[in-house]
mmCIF file of C-alpha atoms in Angstrom:
data_model
loop_
_atom_site.group_PDB
_atom_site.id
_atom_site.type_symbol
_atom_site.label_atom_id
_atom_site.label_comp_id
_atom_site.label_asym_id
_atom_site.label_seq_id
_atom_site.Cartn_x
_atom_site.Cartn_y
_atom_site.Cartn_z
ATOM 1 C CA UNK A 159 -24.615 -50.739 87.510
ATOM 2 C CA UNK A 160 -21.447 -49.605 88.866
ATOM 3 C CA UNK A 161 -19.123 -48.060 86.711
ATOM 4 C CA UNK A 162 -17.314 -50.072 84.396
ATOM 5 C CA UNK A 163 -14.321 -50.468 83.646
ATOM 6 C CA UNK A 164 -13.787 -52.728 80.274
ATOM 7 C CA UNK A 165 -15.618 -49.313 78.427
ATOM 8 C CA UNK A 166 -12.506 -47.697 79.675
ATOM 9 C CA UNK A 167 -9.961 -50.127 78.956
ATOM 10 C CA UNK A 168 -11.928 -50.287 75.011
ATOM 11 C CA UNK A 169 -11.850 -47.665 73.308
ATOM 12 C CA UNK A 170 -10.705 -44.920 75.978
ATOM 13 C CA UNK A 171 -7.169 -45.408 76.974
ATOM 14 C CA UNK A 172 -4.660 -45.846 75.219
ATOM 15 C CA UNK A 173 -0.214 -45.737 75.398
ATOM 16 C CA UNK A 174 1.517 -42.668 75.415
ATOM 17 C CA UNK A 175 3.917 -43.272 72.276
ATOM 18 C CA UNK A 176 8.025 -43.415 73.559
ATOM 19 C CA UNK A 177 7.788 -40.129 71.656
ATOM 20 C CA UNK A 178 6.147 -38.453 73.499
ATOM 21 C CA UNK A 179 7.683 -38.512 76.959
ATOM 22 C CA UNK A 180 9.596 -36.126 77.341
ATOM 23 C CA UNK A 181 7.537 -33.492 75.921
ATOM 24 C CA UNK A 182 4.850 -34.277 79.209
ATOM 25 C CA UNK A 183 7.937 -32.737 81.421
ATOM 26 C CA UNK A 184 8.579 -29.062 79.624
ATOM 27 C CA UNK A 185 11.278 -29.195 82.839
ATOM 28 C CA UNK A 186 13.046 -31.944 80.586
ATOM 29 C CA UNK A 187 13.142 -30.376 77.597
ATOM 30 C CA UNK A 188 14.423 -26.649 78.883
ATOM 31 C CA UNK A 189 18.147 -26.923 79.478
ATOM 32 C CA UNK A 190 20.004 -24.177 82.035
ATOM 33 C CA UNK A 191 20.069 -21.055 80.561
ATOM 34 C CA UNK A 192 24.085 -20.127 79.796
ATOM 35 C CA UNK A 193 25.962 -17.017 79.158
ATOM 36 C CA UNK A 194 25.810 -15.766 75.644
ATOM 37 C CA UNK A 195 29.448 -15.411 74.362
ATOM 38 C CA UNK A 196 28.980 -15.615 70.739
ATOM 39 C CA UNK A 197 28.014 -12.456 68.827
ATOM 40 C CA UNK A 198 24.232 -11.297 68.557
ATOM 41 C CA UNK A 199 24.381 -11.888 65.137
ATOM 42 C CA UNK A 200 26.273 -15.661 64.737
ATOM 43 C CA UNK A 201 23.971 -16.678 68.661
ATOM 44 C CA UNK A 202 21.205 -15.810 66.154
ATOM 45 C CA UNK A 203 22.685 -17.983 63.068
ATOM 46 C CA UNK A 204 22.967 -21.156 65.416
ATOM 47 C CA UNK A 205 19.279 -20.814 67.579
ATOM 48 C CA UNK A 206 17.314 -21.383 63.801
ATOM 49 C CA UNK A 207 15.476 -24.657 64.688
ATOM 50 C CA UNK A 208 12.623 -25.868 62.086
ATOM 51 C CA UNK A 209 9.273 -25.975 62.646
ATOM 52 C CA UNK A 210 7.003 -28.924 63.255
ATOM 53 C CA UNK A 211 3.688 -28.326 61.084
ATOM 54 C CA UNK A 212 0.924 -28.809 63.500
ATOM 55 C CA UNK A 213 -2.077 -29.768 62.423
ATOM 56 C CA UNK A 214 -4.550 -27.981 61.807
ATOM 57 C CA UNK A 215 -7.524 -28.826 65.094
ATOM 58 C CA UNK A 216 -10.691 -30.566 63.397
ATOM 59 C CA UNK A 217 -14.370 -28.576 64.788
ATOM 60 C CA UNK A 218 -15.595 -31.177 67.437
ATOM 61 C CA UNK A 219 -19.488 -30.069 65.345
ATOM 62 C CA UNK A 220 -18.102 -31.624 61.782
ATOM 63 C CA UNK A 221 -17.377 -34.866 62.999
ATOM 64 C CA UNK A 222 -20.101 -38.082 61.567
ATOM 65 C CA UNK A 223 -19.461 -40.594 64.941
ATOM 66 C CA UNK A 224 -18.700 -44.016 62.713
ATOM 67 C CA UNK A 225 -20.391 -47.231 64.876
ATOM 68 C CA UNK A 226 -17.236 -48.995 66.617
ATOM 69 C CA UNK A 227 -19.143 -52.802 66.575
ATOM 70 C CA UNK A 228 -16.287 -53.837 68.819
ATOM 71 C CA UNK A 229 -17.625 -51.304 71.572
ATOM 72 C CA UNK A 230 -21.670 -52.123 70.713
ATOM 73 C CA UNK A 231 -20.848 -55.547 71.668
ATOM 74 C CA UNK A 232 -19.508 -54.346 74.797
ATOM 75 C CA UNK A 233 -22.613 -52.509 75.459
ATOM 76 C CA UNK A 234 -25.218 -55.088 74.349
ATOM 77 C CA UNK A 235 -23.752 -57.864 77.277
ATOM 78 C CA UNK A 236 -24.959 -55.337 79.532
ATOM 79 C CA UNK A 237 -28.479 -56.480 78.152
ATOM 80 C CA UNK A 238 -27.699 -59.625 79.595
ATOM 81 C CA UNK A 239 -25.961 -59.157 82.389
ATOM 82 C CA UNK A 240 -29.444 -57.376 83.238
ATOM 83 C CA UNK A 241 -31.456 -59.737 81.739
ATOM 84 C CA UNK A 242 -34.704 -60.669 83.914
ATOM 85 C CA UNK A 243 -34.405 -64.007 84.716
ATOM 86 C CA UNK A 244 -36.629 -64.656 87.208
ATOM 87 C CA UNK A 245 -40.192 -63.772 85.014
ATOM 88 C CA UNK A 246 -38.786 -65.695 82.047
ATOM 89 C CA UNK A 247 -39.658 -63.533 79.290
ATOM 90 C CA UNK A 248 -38.045 -59.842 79.165
ATOM 91 C CA UNK A 249 -37.901 -57.327 76.079
ATOM 92 C CA UNK A 250 -33.582 -59.405 75.905
ATOM 93 C CA UNK A 251 -35.065 -62.776 75.579
ATOM 94 C CA UNK A 252 -37.666 -61.818 73.046
ATOM 95 C CA UNK A 253 -35.421 -60.091 70.953
ATOM 96 C CA UNK A 254 -33.295 -62.951 70.807
ATOM 97 C CA UNK A 255 -36.414 -65.861 69.431
ATOM 98 C CA UNK A 256 -37.228 -63.570 67.257
ATOM 99 C CA UNK A 257 -33.512 -62.622 65.493
ATOM 100 C CA UNK A 258 -33.230 -66.659 65.491
ATOM 101 C CA UNK A 259 -36.010 -67.450 62.878
ATOM 102 C CA UNK A 260 -34.145 -64.757 60.366
ATOM 103 C CA UNK A 261 -32.984 -67.717 57.796
ATOM 104 C CA UNK A 262 -36.828 -69.898 58.842
ATOM 105 C CA UNK A 263 -38.722 -66.495 58.029
ATOM 106 C CA UNK A 264 -37.505 -62.802 56.301
ATOM 107 C CA UNK A 265 -41.081 -61.270 56.658
ATOM 108 C CA UNK A 266 -39.961 -59.813 59.215
ATOM 109 C CA UNK A 267 -43.890 -58.914 60.585
ATOM 110 C CA UNK A 268 -45.161 -61.943 60.865
ATOM 111 C CA UNK A 269 -41.160 -63.647 63.443
ATOM 112 C CA UNK A 270 -42.203 -60.751 65.661
ATOM 113 C CA UNK A 271 -45.372 -62.290 66.161
ATOM 114 C CA UNK A 272 -44.865 -65.215 65.752
ATOM 115 C CA UNK A 273 -42.358 -64.945 68.266
ATOM 116 C CA UNK A 274 -44.287 -63.534 70.438
ATOM 117 C CA UNK A 275 -47.445 -66.108 70.165
ATOM 118 C CA UNK A 276 -44.877 -69.000 70.887
ATOM 119 C CA UNK A 277 -43.449 -67.335 74.153
ATOM 120 C CA UNK A 278 -46.931 -67.084 75.404
ATOM 121 C CA UNK A 279 -47.380 -70.169 74.850
ATOM 122 C CA UNK A 280 -45.420 -71.742 77.662
ATOM 123 C CA UNK A 281 -44.918 -67.619 79.725
ATOM 124 C CA UNK A 282 -48.872 -66.123 79.660
ATOM 125 C CA UNK A 283 -48.144 -63.903 81.071
ATOM 126 C CA UNK A 284 -46.359 -62.107 79.347
ATOM 127 C CA UNK A 285 -47.445 -58.719 77.320
ATOM 128 C CA UNK A 286 -46.796 -56.918 74.181
ATOM 129 C CA UNK A 287 -47.145 -53.639 77.260
ATOM 130 C CA UNK A 288 -44.468 -55.579 79.809
ATOM 131 C CA UNK A 289 -42.163 -56.146 76.077
ATOM 132 C CA UNK A 290 -42.254 -52.048 75.537
ATOM 133 C CA UNK A 291 -41.455 -51.430 79.017
ATOM 134 C CA UNK A 292 -37.772 -54.222 79.086
ATOM 135 C CA UNK A 293 -37.572 -52.972 76.001
ATOM 136 C CA UNK A 294 -37.475 -49.334 77.873
ATOM 137 C CA UNK A 295 -34.991 -50.019 80.004
ATOM 138 C CA UNK A 296 -32.523 -51.297 77.520
ATOM 139 C CA UNK A 297 -32.262 -48.256 76.918
ATOM 140 C CA UNK A 298 -32.556 -46.406 80.687
ATOM 141 C CA UNK A 299 -29.278 -49.206 81.356
ATOM 142 C CA UNK A 300 -27.773 -48.292 77.260
ATOM 143 C CA UNK A 301 -28.039 -44.069 78.122
ATOM 144 C CA UNK A 302 -26.495 -45.035 81.745
ATOM 145 C CA UNK A 303 -23.556 -45.967 80.130
ATOM 146 C CA UNK A 304 -23.461 -43.309 77.988
ATOM 147 C CA UNK A 305 -22.803 -41.692 81.028
ATOM 148 C CA UNK A 306 -20.304 -42.908 82.068
ATOM 149 C CA UNK A 307 -18.262 -42.958 78.412
ATOM 150 C CA UNK A 308 -18.626 -38.845 78.779
ATOM 151 C CA UNK A 309 -17.234 -38.922 81.950
ATOM 152 C CA UNK A 310 -14.247 -40.887 81.473
ATOM 153 C CA UNK A 311 -13.987 -38.718 78.180
ATOM 154 C CA UNK A 312 -14.026 -35.789 80.397
ATOM 155 C CA UNK A 313 -11.560 -37.331 82.476
ATOM 156 C CA UNK A 314 -8.932 -37.489 79.584
ATOM 157 C CA UNK A 315 -9.478 -34.265 78.525
ATOM 158 C CA UNK A 316 -8.299 -32.998 81.592
ATOM 159 C CA UNK A 317 -5.407 -35.746 82.014
ATOM 160 C CA UNK A 318 -4.739 -34.385 78.466
ATOM 161 C CA UNK A 319 -5.330 -31.277 76.708
ATOM 162 C CA UNK A 320 -5.747 -29.356 79.813
ATOM 163 C CA UNK A 321 -2.231 -30.618 81.436
ATOM 164 C CA UNK A 322 0.006 -29.943 78.042
ATOM 165 C CA UNK A 323 -2.637 -26.507 78.394
ATOM 166 C CA UNK A 324 -0.712 -25.732 81.319
ATOM 167 C CA UNK A 325 2.846 -27.146 80.057
ATOM 168 C CA UNK A 326 2.522 -24.998 77.293
ATOM 169 C CA UNK A 327 1.059 -21.697 79.580
ATOM 170 C CA UNK A 328 5.238 -22.420 81.734
ATOM 171 C CA UNK A 329 6.776 -23.067 78.261
ATOM 172 C CA UNK A 330 5.192 -19.235 77.598
ATOM 173 C CA UNK A 331 6.592 -17.748 80.451
ATOM 174 C CA UNK A 332 9.855 -19.479 80.157
ATOM 175 C CA UNK A 333 10.595 -18.089 76.006
ATOM 176 C CA UNK A 334 10.367 -14.471 78.216
ATOM 177 C CA UNK A 335 12.172 -15.125 81.292
ATOM 178 C CA UNK A 336 14.767 -16.576 79.118
ATOM 179 C CA UNK A 337 15.482 -14.783 75.867
ATOM 180 C CA UNK A 338 19.008 -16.490 75.729
ATOM 181 C CA UNK A 339 16.855 -19.850 74.823
ATOM 182 C CA UNK A 340 13.709 -18.183 73.205
ATOM 183 C CA UNK A 341 14.143 -20.852 69.489
ATOM 184 C CA UNK A 342 14.569 -23.611 71.699
ATOM 185 C CA UNK A 343 11.281 -22.579 74.665
ATOM 186 C CA UNK A 344 9.122 -21.966 70.958
ATOM 187 C CA UNK A 345 9.981 -25.368 69.558
ATOM 188 C CA UNK A 346 8.854 -26.883 72.694
ATOM 189 C CA UNK A 347 5.425 -24.763 72.295
ATOM 190 C CA UNK A 348 4.935 -25.678 69.276
ATOM 191 C CA UNK A 349 5.976 -29.550 69.718
ATOM 192 C CA UNK A 350 3.221 -29.619 72.359
ATOM 193 C CA UNK A 351 0.782 -27.591 70.785
ATOM 194 C CA UNK A 352 1.190 -30.245 68.680
ATOM 195 C CA UNK A 353 0.543 -33.185 70.601
ATOM 196 C CA UNK A 354 -2.521 -30.855 72.305
ATOM 197 C CA UNK A 355 -3.796 -31.128 68.580
ATOM 198 C CA UNK A 356 -3.999 -34.202 67.970
ATOM 199 C CA UNK A 357 -5.032 -35.754 71.882
ATOM 200 C CA UNK A 358 -7.835 -33.019 70.767
ATOM 201 C CA UNK A 359 -8.554 -34.678 67.789
ATOM 202 C CA UNK A 360 -8.294 -38.111 69.232
ATOM 203 C CA UNK A 361 -10.663 -37.962 71.266
ATOM 204 C CA UNK A 362 -13.180 -36.201 69.990
ATOM 205 C CA UNK A 363 -13.266 -38.816 67.093
ATOM 206 C CA UNK A 364 -13.363 -41.199 69.855
ATOM 207 C CA UNK A 365 -16.248 -39.220 70.909
ATOM 208 C CA UNK A 366 -17.945 -39.239 68.399
ATOM 209 C CA UNK A 367 -17.942 -42.317 67.475
ATOM 210 C CA UNK A 368 -19.065 -43.525 71.224
ATOM 211 C CA UNK A 369 -22.398 -41.627 71.003
ATOM 212 C CA UNK A 370 -22.666 -42.934 67.304
ATOM 213 C CA UNK A 371 -22.594 -46.383 68.822
ATOM 214 C CA UNK A 372 -24.940 -45.339 71.137
ATOM 215 C CA UNK A 373 -27.336 -43.534 69.615
ATOM 216 C CA UNK A 374 -27.374 -46.786 66.558
ATOM 217 C CA UNK A 375 -28.728 -48.855 68.714
ATOM 218 C CA UNK A 376 -31.056 -46.955 70.429
ATOM 219 C CA UNK A 377 -32.865 -46.628 67.269
ATOM 220 C CA UNK A 378 -32.615 -50.016 67.011
ATOM 221 C CA UNK A 379 -34.593 -49.812 70.010
ATOM 222 C CA UNK A 380 -36.962 -48.015 69.607
ATOM 223 C CA UNK A 381 -37.161 -49.157 65.326
ATOM 224 C CA UNK A 382 -38.261 -52.537 67.734
ATOM 225 C CA UNK A 383 -40.397 -51.010 69.815
ATOM 226 C CA UNK A 384 -42.464 -48.993 67.014
ATOM 227 C CA UNK A 385 -42.183 -52.977 65.169
ATOM 228 C CA UNK A 386 -43.608 -54.182 69.109
ATOM 229 C CA UNK A 387 -46.484 -50.909 68.992
ATOM 230 C CA UNK A 388 -47.401 -51.829 65.524
ATOM 231 C CA UNK A 389 -46.990 -55.558 64.392
ATOM 232 C CA UNK A 390 -48.307 -57.649 67.908
ATOM 233 C CA UNK A 391 -51.854 -56.875 68.371
#
């Protein structure tokens, strides 16, 4: 299964705000140095600028991800694409049939057992082992999607974080070279760091939400596997 662009478009890519357009290019923000003709005291007073308050970076280890329902729906659609059309009944079809009985039969154990027996009438080759085998395939598919998503997050870090770190470093060098412009360069650094931390926090939260969604689906699948093993004799 190839990498799916929908995963990137769903949660990992957003438009850069116009307000940050010039921040991405430090050269657009750094004016050409001019000869200083004012006295040092007057120049210092003129160059005083207000500095933005930098948001505190969130420790990714402390973030508790939230399940993204839209993402979960997209991930579940992977199962439909891979559903075994040749054999007749696989776990996905079994699960859908079981869920369709929720309003009729609230007892989960009975639903699992009765669905299995009903499907087996028209599909004598259906076995408990085959259901578990295809369920494990679903887990593998979701883990593949996790791998794709993590690679895309890695690309976002390179694009949004590493690039801005490099911009900050270039600005620090310019501060040393352009003493007369130290205040304006320092403000640029602070503003860029603010954007950097915001991006780090944003991506870290998205990563936590992504992993929480994956984990929720896998836990549900594993729970279903346990139920199949327990309820179906």
